[in-house]
Amino acid sequence: MKDKKRRKKLEEIVGYHAEALRLAGGISANQRRFIEVAAKYGKELEPDGWLAGGGSQVRNPEEEN
């Protein structure tokens, strides 16, 4: 790819990225709080078991005796 084409392609990518950020808007207070809590507590508050999506739908093929 020629330098001129490559530069044009990169400029398009930067433009699309800027437009996506503009259209997405900022982070809401609720989203910011979610991120702060995740950073503070880490995996302590991560769900496990049924809340994490595990359960009777997930089966171990070795247990099929």
Coordinates of N, CA and C in Angstrom, one line a residue:
M1 N 0.9 -1.2 0.0 CA 0.0 0.0 0.0 C 0.9 1.2 0.0
K2 N 0.6 2.2 -0.8 CA 1.4 3.4 -0.9 C 1.1 4.3 0.3
D3 N 2.1 5.2 0.6 CA 2.0 6.0 1.7 C 0.8 6.9 1.7
K4 N 0.5 7.4 0.5 CA -0.7 8.3 0.4 C -2.0 7.6 0.8
K5 N -2.1 6.3 0.3 CA -3.3 5.5 0.6 C -3.3 5.2 2.1
R6 N -2.2 4.8 2.6 CA -2.1 4.4 4.0 C -2.5 5.6 4.9
R7 N -2.0 6.8 4.6 CA -2.3 8.0 5.4 C -3.8 8.3 5.3
K8 N -4.4 8.2 4.1 CA -5.8 8.4 4.0 C -6.6 7.4 4.8
K9 N -6.2 6.1 4.8 CA -6.9 5.1 5.6 C -6.8 5.4 7.1
L10 N -5.6 5.8 7.5 CA -5.4 6.1 9.0 C -6.2 7.3 9.4
E11 N -6.3 8.3 8.5 CA -7.1 9.5 8.8 C -8.6 9.1 8.9
E12 N -9.1 8.2 8.0 CA -10.5 7.7 8.1 C -10.7 7.0 9.4
I13 N -9.8 6.2 9.8 CA -9.9 5.4 11.1 C -10.0 6.4 12.3
V14 N -9.1 7.4 12.3 CA -9.2 8.4 13.4 C -10.5 9.1 13.4
G15 N -11.0 9.5 12.2 CA -12.2 10.2 12.1 C -13.4 9.4 12.6
Y16 N -13.4 8.1 12.2 CA -14.5 7.2 12.7 C -14.4 7.0 14.2
H17 N -13.2 6.9 14.7 CA -13.1 6.7 16.2 C -13.6 8.0 16.9
A18 N -13.2 9.1 16.4 CA -13.7 10.4 17.0 C -15.2 10.5 17.0
E19 N -15.8 10.1 15.8 CA -17.2 10.2 15.7 C -17.9 9.2 16.6
A20 N -17.4 8.0 16.8 CA -17.9 7.0 17.7 C -17.9 7.5 19.1
L21 N -16.8 8.2 19.5 CA -16.8 8.7 20.9 C -17.8 9.8 21.0
R22 N -17.9 10.7 20.0 CA -18.9 11.8 20.1 C -20.3 11.3 20.2
L23 N -20.6 10.3 19.4 CA -22.0 9.7 19.4 C -22.3 8.9 20.7
A24 N -21.3 8.3 21.2 CA -21.5 7.5 22.4 C -21.8 8.4 23.7
G25 N -21.3 9.6 23.6 CA -21.5 10.5 24.8 C -20.5 10.1 25.9
G26 N -20.7 10.7 27.0 CA -19.8 10.5 28.1 C -20.3 9.3 29.0
I27 N -19.5 9.0 30.0 CA -19.8 8.0 30.9 C -20.8 8.5 31.9
S28 N -21.9 7.8 32.1 CA -22.9 8.2 33.1 C -22.4 8.0 34.5
A29 N -23.0 8.7 35.5 CA -22.6 8.6 36.9 C -22.7 7.1 37.4
N30 N -23.8 6.4 36.9 CA -24.0 5.0 37.3 C -22.8 4.1 36.7
Q31 N -22.4 4.4 35.5 CA -21.4 3.6 34.9 C -20.0 3.9 35.6
R32 N -19.8 5.2 36.0 CA -18.6 5.5 36.7 C -18.5 4.9 38.0
R33 N -19.7 4.8 38.7 CA -19.7 4.2 40.0 C -19.4 2.7 39.9
F34 N -20.0 2.1 38.9 CA -19.7 0.7 38.7 C -18.3 0.4 38.5
I35 N -17.6 1.2 37.7 CA -16.1 1.1 37.5 C -15.3 1.3 38.8
E36 N -15.7 2.3 39.6 CA -15.0 2.6 40.8 C -15.2 1.4 41.8
V37 N -16.3 0.9 41.9 CA -16.5 -0.3 42.8 C -15.7 -1.5 42.3
A38 N -15.7 -1.7 41.0 CA -15.0 -2.8 40.5 C -13.5 -2.6 40.8
A39 N -13.0 -1.4 40.6 CA -11.6 -1.2 40.9 C -11.2 -1.3 42.4
K40 N -12.2 -0.9 43.2 CA -11.9 -1.0 44.7 C -12.0 -2.4 45.2
Y41 N -13.0 -3.2 44.9 CA -13.2 -4.5 45.5 C -12.7 -5.6 44.6
G42 N -12.5 -5.4 43.4 CA -12.0 -6.5 42.5 C -12.9 -7.6 42.4
K43 N -12.4 -8.8 42.5 CA -13.2 -10.0 42.2 C -14.1 -10.4 43.4
E44 N -13.9 -9.7 44.5 CA -14.7 -10.1 45.7 C -16.2 -10.0 45.4
L45 N -16.7 -9.1 44.6 CA -18.1 -8.9 44.4 C -18.5 -9.6 43.1
E46 N -17.7 -10.4 42.5 CA -18.0 -11.1 41.3 C -19.0 -12.2 41.6
P47 N -20.1 -12.4 40.9 CA -21.0 -13.5 41.2 C -20.4 -14.9 40.9
D48 N -20.9 -15.9 41.6 CA -20.4 -17.2 41.3 C -21.7 -18.1 41.3
G49 N -21.5 -19.3 40.9 CA -22.6 -20.3 40.9 C -23.7 -19.9 39.9
W50 N -24.9 -19.9 40.3 CA -26.1 -19.6 39.4 C -26.0 -18.2 38.9
L51 N -25.5 -17.3 39.7 CA -25.5 -15.9 39.3 C -24.5 -15.7 38.1
A52 N -23.5 -16.5 38.1 CA -22.5 -16.4 37.0 C -22.9 -17.1 35.8
G53 N -24.0 -17.8 35.8 CA -24.5 -18.5 34.6 C -24.2 -19.9 34.6
G54 N -23.6 -20.5 35.7 CA -23.4 -21.9 35.8 C -24.7 -22.6 36.2
G55 N -24.7 -23.9 36.2 CA -25.9 -24.6 36.7 C -26.1 -25.8 35.9
S56 N -27.4 -26.2 35.9 CA -27.7 -27.5 35.3 C -27.5 -27.5 33.7
Q57 N -27.4 -26.4 33.1 CA -27.2 -26.3 31.7 C -25.8 -26.6 31.3
V58 N -24.9 -26.4 32.2 CA -23.5 -26.7 32.0 C -23.2 -28.1 32.6
R59 N -22.8 -29.1 31.7 CA -22.6 -30.4 32.2 C -21.2 -30.9 31.8
N60 N -20.7 -31.7 32.7 CA -19.4 -32.3 32.5 C -19.6 -33.6 31.7
P61 N -19.1 -33.8 30.5 CA -19.3 -35.0 29.7 C -18.7 -36.2 30.4
E62 N -17.8 -36.1 31.3 CA -17.2 -37.2 32.0 C -18.1 -37.8 33.1
E63 N -19.1 -37.0 33.5 CA -20.1 -37.5 34.6 C -21.3 -38.2 34.0
E64 N -21.3 -38.5 32.7 CA -22.4 -39.1 32.0 C -22.4 -40.7 32.2
N65 N -22.3 -41.2 33.4 CA -22.2 -42.6 33.6 C -23.6 -43.2 34.0

